[in-house]
Amino acid sequence: MSDEYISIPENVYFICGSGKTTAANELARRFGCYVYHTDENRAKHFRNANPLIHTALCRDVPDYWALDPNEALQWEYDIVREMTPMIIADLTELASQHKIVVCEGDIDVDLIAPLTTRIVYISNHGKGYDFFDRPEHRHMLDGIHNRTDLTEEEKVRRIQNAYKIVGGGNATDNLQEAKSRQKPREVTQLGVKEIIRNDNTTVWETADKIAQYFRFDIWYHGSPIELTELWTGSTITRWRELAEAFSHKPDWLSYDKVGGIIRHNGRTDGFLHVVDEPIIEGIDTYKHPNTTMDDGVEWLTKRPLKLRKICKTKNNREF
């Protein structure tokens, strides 16, 4: 696929940055979307590379961790740039088979940012972390430790160089931590939406922010009591503020337009929940047959649904 003819389907979304795999997997669990992991498809792209076109993918590097860090980073950049059209080809095929496709991992943001706004960059503003401490990365250092052609001193130097290549990663590295708080160029230069997380941010909260930006169908339920499961025949809505109003147990409620100001006489504090599992409109839910609201605002559930509390709601209205 030539860069000149690349287009991105409307149902394909991209997650880049720190914690992208975890966030993408949470979105898959909650919304039932298909997740494309670029790391898991690298080997296929290397096999399919054309040496006349993909010089980086076809380059023979016997010992990656022995490279100068700058050279290693440039090579990785070139690999990602050459793989991106292949990734887009995969995503285009998957988009015809799935309602939502989420791509997480390394991709040439310079290429895709002008073609879609359905992309986020997760910035980690927490403490630094060890790249090689992740389960899927530990094998990299294990490979160095297990080599028989290196002395122990050479292994130490390889490992030190490996940390330089991946950009540090020590929790005590103040420079690395400060660098992580800088706005990434994907955000400042390419206009990508930034999602900020820190050590206190849960995976759910990060996924909530991403889902809201992507405008996924987030279903809400408000109640004066905290719930973990919703009964069959209960009311849910995509309108968050309406669910919050319902959590105050009002006797009457009105609004001028959907998304506008809501007036009600609810006096109790309550809880705002989200549906915490994939649901299919028309199969798991149906429009409220006796609603007094606009079409599509109120829905009823056809089966029990898992709920997750977002927050407690405080009723600050005065009557």
Coordinates of C-alpha atoms in Angstrom, one line a residue:
M1 CA 0.0 0.0 0.0
S2 CA 1.5 3.3 -1.1
D3 CA 1.5 6.2 1.4
E4 CA -0.3 8.3 -1.2
Y5 CA -3.4 6.1 -1.1
I6 CA -3.7 5.4 2.6
S7 CA -7.1 5.9 4.1
I8 CA -8.4 4.9 7.5
P9 CA -11.8 3.4 8.1
E10 CA -14.2 5.3 10.3
N11 CA -14.4 2.5 12.9
V12 CA -10.7 2.3 13.5
Y13 CA -9.2 4.0 16.6
F14 CA -5.6 4.4 17.8
I15 CA -4.0 4.4 21.2
C16 CA -0.4 5.4 21.6
G17 CA 1.9 6.3 24.6
S18 CA 2.3 4.7 28.0
G19 CA -0.1 2.0 29.2
K20 CA -1.8 1.7 25.8
T21 CA -2.0 -2.1 25.9
T22 CA -3.7 -2.2 29.3
A23 CA -6.2 0.6 28.3
A24 CA -7.0 -1.1 24.9
N25 CA -7.7 -4.5 26.6
E26 CA -10.0 -2.8 29.1
L27 CA -11.9 -1.1 26.2
A28 CA -12.2 -4.6 24.6
R29 CA -13.6 -6.1 27.8
R30 CA -16.1 -3.3 28.3
F31 CA -17.2 -2.5 24.7
G32 CA -16.5 -5.8 22.9
C33 CA -14.1 -4.2 20.4
Y34 CA -11.4 -6.0 18.5
V35 CA -7.8 -5.0 19.6
Y36 CA -5.0 -5.0 17.1
H37 CA -1.6 -5.2 18.9
T38 CA 1.1 -3.9 16.6
D39 CA 3.8 -5.8 18.6
E40 CA 2.1 -9.1 18.0
N41 CA 2.1 -8.5 14.2
R42 CA 5.7 -7.3 13.8
A43 CA 7.1 -10.7 12.8
K44 CA 4.5 -11.0 10.0
H45 CA 5.5 -7.6 8.7
F46 CA 9.2 -8.5 8.8
R47 CA 8.4 -11.7 6.8
N48 CA 6.4 -9.8 4.2
A49 CA 8.9 -7.0 3.7
N50 CA 10.2 -6.2 0.3
P51 CA 14.0 -5.5 0.4
L52 CA 13.7 -3.1 -2.5
I53 CA 11.2 -1.0 -0.5
H54 CA 11.6 -1.8 3.2
T55 CA 15.3 -1.3 3.8
A56 CA 14.9 -1.0 7.6
L57 CA 12.7 -4.1 7.9
C58 CA 15.2 -6.1 5.8
R59 CA 18.3 -4.9 7.5
D60 CA 20.3 -7.6 9.2
V61 CA 21.3 -6.6 12.7
P62 CA 23.0 -9.5 14.6
D63 CA 23.0 -7.8 18.0
Y64 CA 20.5 -5.0 18.5
W65 CA 21.5 -4.3 22.1
A66 CA 25.1 -3.6 20.9
L67 CA 24.0 -0.8 18.7
D68 CA 24.7 2.8 19.6
P69 CA 21.5 4.0 21.3
N70 CA 20.9 6.8 18.7
E71 CA 21.4 4.3 15.9
A72 CA 19.0 1.8 17.5
L73 CA 16.3 4.4 18.0
Q74 CA 16.6 5.6 14.4
W75 CA 16.4 2.1 13.1
E76 CA 13.3 1.5 15.2
Y77 CA 11.7 4.7 13.9
D78 CA 12.4 3.6 10.4
I79 CA 10.9 0.1 11.1
V80 CA 7.7 1.7 12.4
R81 CA 7.5 4.0 9.5
E82 CA 7.8 1.2 7.0
M83 CA 5.4 -1.0 8.9
T84 CA 2.6 1.6 9.2
P85 CA 1.1 1.1 5.7
M86 CA 1.1 -2.7 6.4
I87 CA -0.7 -2.1 9.7
I88 CA -3.3 0.1 8.0
A89 CA -3.9 -2.6 5.5
D90 CA -4.5 -5.1 8.3
L91 CA -6.8 -2.6 10.1
T92 CA -8.8 -1.9 6.9
E93 CA -9.5 -5.6 6.5
L94 CA -10.4 -6.0 10.2
A95 CA -12.7 -2.9 10.0
S96 CA -14.9 -4.8 7.6
Q97 CA -15.3 -7.7 10.1
H98 CA -15.7 -5.9 13.4
K99 CA -17.9 -3.0 14.6
I100 CA -15.0 -1.3 16.5
V101 CA -11.2 -1.9 15.9
V102 CA -8.7 -0.4 18.4
C103 CA -5.1 -0.4 17.3
E104 CA -2.6 -0.1 20.1
G105 CA 1.2 0.1 19.9
D106 CA 3.9 1.7 17.8
I107 CA 2.8 3.3 14.6
D108 CA 3.9 6.3 12.5
V109 CA 1.8 9.0 14.1
D110 CA 3.1 11.6 11.6
L111 CA 1.4 9.5 8.8
I112 CA -1.9 8.8 10.5
A113 CA -2.5 12.0 12.4
P114 CA -3.5 14.0 9.3
L115 CA -5.9 11.2 8.3
T116 CA -7.9 10.7 11.5
T117 CA -8.8 12.4 14.8
R118 CA -9.6 9.0 16.4
I119 CA -6.2 8.8 18.1
V120 CA -5.1 9.4 21.7
Y121 CA -1.7 9.6 23.3
I122 CA -1.5 8.4 27.0
S123 CA 1.1 10.4 29.0
N124 CA 2.3 8.9 32.3
H125 CA 2.8 11.6 34.9
G126 CA 3.5 9.1 37.6
K127 CA 6.9 7.8 38.8
G128 CA 9.3 6.3 36.3
Y129 CA 9.1 2.6 35.7
D130 CA 11.3 -0.2 34.5
F131 CA 10.5 -1.0 30.8
F132 CA 12.0 -4.4 31.2
D133 CA 10.0 -5.3 34.3
R134 CA 6.9 -5.8 32.3
P135 CA 6.1 -9.5 31.7
E136 CA 6.1 -9.1 27.9
H137 CA 9.5 -7.4 28.0
R138 CA 11.5 -9.5 30.5
H139 CA 12.6 -12.0 27.9
M140 CA 14.7 -9.3 26.3
L141 CA 17.1 -9.0 29.3
D142 CA 16.8 -12.8 29.9
G143 CA 18.2 -13.2 26.4
I144 CA 21.3 -11.2 27.3
H145 CA 21.7 -13.0 30.6
N146 CA 21.5 -16.4 28.9
R147 CA 24.1 -15.7 26.2
T148 CA 27.1 -18.0 26.3
D149 CA 29.3 -15.9 23.9
L150 CA 29.5 -12.9 26.3
T151 CA 31.5 -12.5 29.5
E152 CA 29.7 -11.3 32.6
E153 CA 31.2 -7.9 32.2
E154 CA 30.0 -7.8 28.5
K155 CA 26.5 -8.8 29.7
V156 CA 26.5 -5.9 32.1
R157 CA 27.5 -3.4 29.4
R158 CA 24.8 -4.8 27.1
I159 CA 22.2 -4.4 29.7
Q160 CA 23.3 -0.9 30.5
N161 CA 23.1 -0.1 26.8
A162 CA 19.7 -1.7 26.5
Y163 CA 18.4 0.7 29.1
K164 CA 19.9 3.6 27.2
I165 CA 18.1 2.4 24.0
V166 CA 14.7 2.2 25.6
G167 CA 15.2 5.6 27.3
G168 CA 16.1 4.7 30.9
G169 CA 13.2 3.5 33.0
N170 CA 14.6 3.6 36.5
A171 CA 12.1 4.9 39.1
T172 CA 14.9 7.0 40.7
D173 CA 15.9 8.6 37.4
N174 CA 14.7 12.2 38.0
L175 CA 15.6 13.3 34.5
Q176 CA 13.5 10.6 33.0
E177 CA 10.6 11.4 35.3
A178 CA 10.8 15.1 34.4
K179 CA 11.0 14.2 30.7
S180 CA 7.8 12.1 31.0
R181 CA 5.9 15.2 32.1
Q182 CA 6.7 17.2 29.0
K183 CA 4.1 17.4 26.3
P184 CA 4.8 14.8 23.6
R185 CA 5.4 16.1 20.1
E186 CA 2.4 14.1 19.0
V187 CA 0.3 16.4 21.1
T188 CA 2.1 19.7 20.6
Q189 CA 2.9 19.4 16.9
L190 CA 0.4 16.9 15.5
G191 CA -2.7 17.8 17.5
V192 CA -3.3 14.4 19.0
K193 CA -5.6 14.2 22.0
E194 CA -3.6 13.7 25.3
I195 CA -4.9 11.5 28.0
I196 CA -2.9 12.0 31.3
R197 CA -2.5 9.3 33.9
N198 CA -0.5 9.1 37.1
D199 CA 0.2 6.6 39.9
N200 CA -3.3 7.1 41.3
T201 CA -5.2 6.7 38.0
T202 CA -7.0 3.4 37.6
V203 CA -7.2 1.6 34.3
W204 CA -11.0 2.1 34.4
E205 CA -10.5 5.9 34.7
T206 CA -8.1 6.0 31.7
A207 CA -10.4 3.8 29.7
D208 CA -13.4 6.0 30.6
K209 CA -11.5 9.1 29.3
I210 CA -10.6 7.4 26.0
A211 CA -14.1 6.0 25.5
Q212 CA -15.6 9.4 26.0
Y213 CA -13.2 11.0 23.5
F214 CA -13.8 8.3 21.0
R215 CA -17.6 8.7 21.6
F216 CA -18.1 5.1 22.3
D217 CA -21.6 4.2 23.5
I218 CA -21.2 4.6 27.3
W219 CA -24.4 3.6 29.1
Y220 CA -25.2 5.2 32.5
H221 CA -27.5 4.3 35.4
G222 CA -28.1 6.6 38.3
S223 CA -29.4 5.3 41.7
P224 CA -29.8 6.5 45.3
I225 CA -28.1 3.3 46.3
E226 CA -24.8 1.8 45.1
L227 CA -25.2 -1.2 42.8
T228 CA -23.0 -3.8 41.1
E229 CA -25.7 -5.4 39.0
L230 CA -28.7 -4.0 37.2
W231 CA -32.0 -5.9 37.1
T232 CA -33.9 -6.8 33.9
G233 CA -36.2 -3.9 33.0
S234 CA -34.0 -1.2 34.5
T235 CA -33.5 2.2 32.9
I236 CA -30.2 3.2 31.3
T237 CA -29.2 6.2 29.2
R238 CA -26.3 7.5 27.2
W239 CA -26.9 11.0 28.8
R240 CA -24.7 11.1 31.8
E241 CA -26.3 14.2 33.4
L242 CA -29.7 12.5 33.1
A243 CA -28.5 9.4 34.9
E244 CA -26.9 11.7 37.6
A245 CA -30.3 13.5 38.0
F246 CA -32.1 10.1 38.4
S247 CA -29.6 9.2 41.2
H248 CA -31.2 12.0 43.3
K249 CA -34.6 10.1 43.1
P250 CA -36.7 13.0 41.8
D251 CA -40.5 13.1 41.7
W252 CA -40.4 15.2 38.6
L253 CA -37.8 16.1 35.9
S254 CA -37.7 18.2 32.8
Y255 CA -35.3 19.6 30.2
D256 CA -35.5 21.9 27.2
K257 CA -33.4 19.8 24.9
V258 CA -31.2 16.7 25.0
G259 CA -27.9 17.6 26.4
G260 CA -29.3 20.8 27.9
I261 CA -30.0 21.9 31.5
I262 CA -32.0 19.4 33.6
R263 CA -34.4 20.6 36.2
H264 CA -35.7 18.2 38.9
N265 CA -36.7 18.1 42.6
G266 CA -34.5 15.3 43.7
R267 CA -33.1 15.8 47.2
T268 CA -31.0 12.7 48.0
D269 CA -27.4 12.0 47.3
G270 CA -26.7 9.0 45.1
F271 CA -24.4 7.0 42.9
L272 CA -23.6 7.2 39.2
H273 CA -22.8 3.9 37.5
V274 CA -21.7 2.7 34.0
V275 CA -22.6 -0.5 32.4
D276 CA -19.4 -2.6 32.7
E277 CA -19.8 -5.2 30.0
P278 CA -20.5 -5.2 26.2
I279 CA -24.1 -4.7 25.2
I280 CA -25.9 -4.7 21.9
E281 CA -28.6 -2.2 21.3
G282 CA -31.9 -3.9 20.4
I283 CA -30.7 -7.2 21.8
D284 CA -29.7 -6.4 25.3
T285 CA -31.7 -3.2 25.5
Y286 CA -34.9 -1.7 24.0
K287 CA -36.3 1.8 23.9
H288 CA -38.5 2.7 26.8
P289 CA -42.1 2.2 25.4
N290 CA -43.7 4.7 27.7
T291 CA -41.0 7.4 27.9
T292 CA -42.0 11.0 28.1
M293 CA -38.6 12.0 26.8
D294 CA -37.1 12.4 23.4
D295 CA -36.7 9.3 21.2
G296 CA -33.6 7.3 22.2
V297 CA -33.0 8.9 25.5
E298 CA -34.4 6.2 27.9
W299 CA -33.7 2.5 27.3
L300 CA -34.7 -0.6 29.3
T301 CA -32.5 -3.6 29.9
K302 CA -33.5 -7.1 28.6
R303 CA -31.2 -8.9 31.0
P304 CA -29.2 -8.3 34.1
L305 CA -26.1 -6.2 33.5
K306 CA -22.9 -5.6 35.4
L307 CA -22.4 -2.1 36.8
R308 CA -19.4 -0.2 38.0
K309 CA -19.7 2.9 40.2
I310 CA -18.1 6.0 38.8
C311 CA -18.7 8.4 41.6
K312 CA -21.0 9.5 44.4
T313 CA -23.4 12.2 43.4
K314 CA -24.0 15.2 45.6
N315 CA -27.3 17.0 45.4
N316 CA -26.6 20.7 45.8
R317 CA -29.9 22.0 44.5
E318 CA -31.9 24.3 46.7
F319 CA -35.7 24.4 46.6

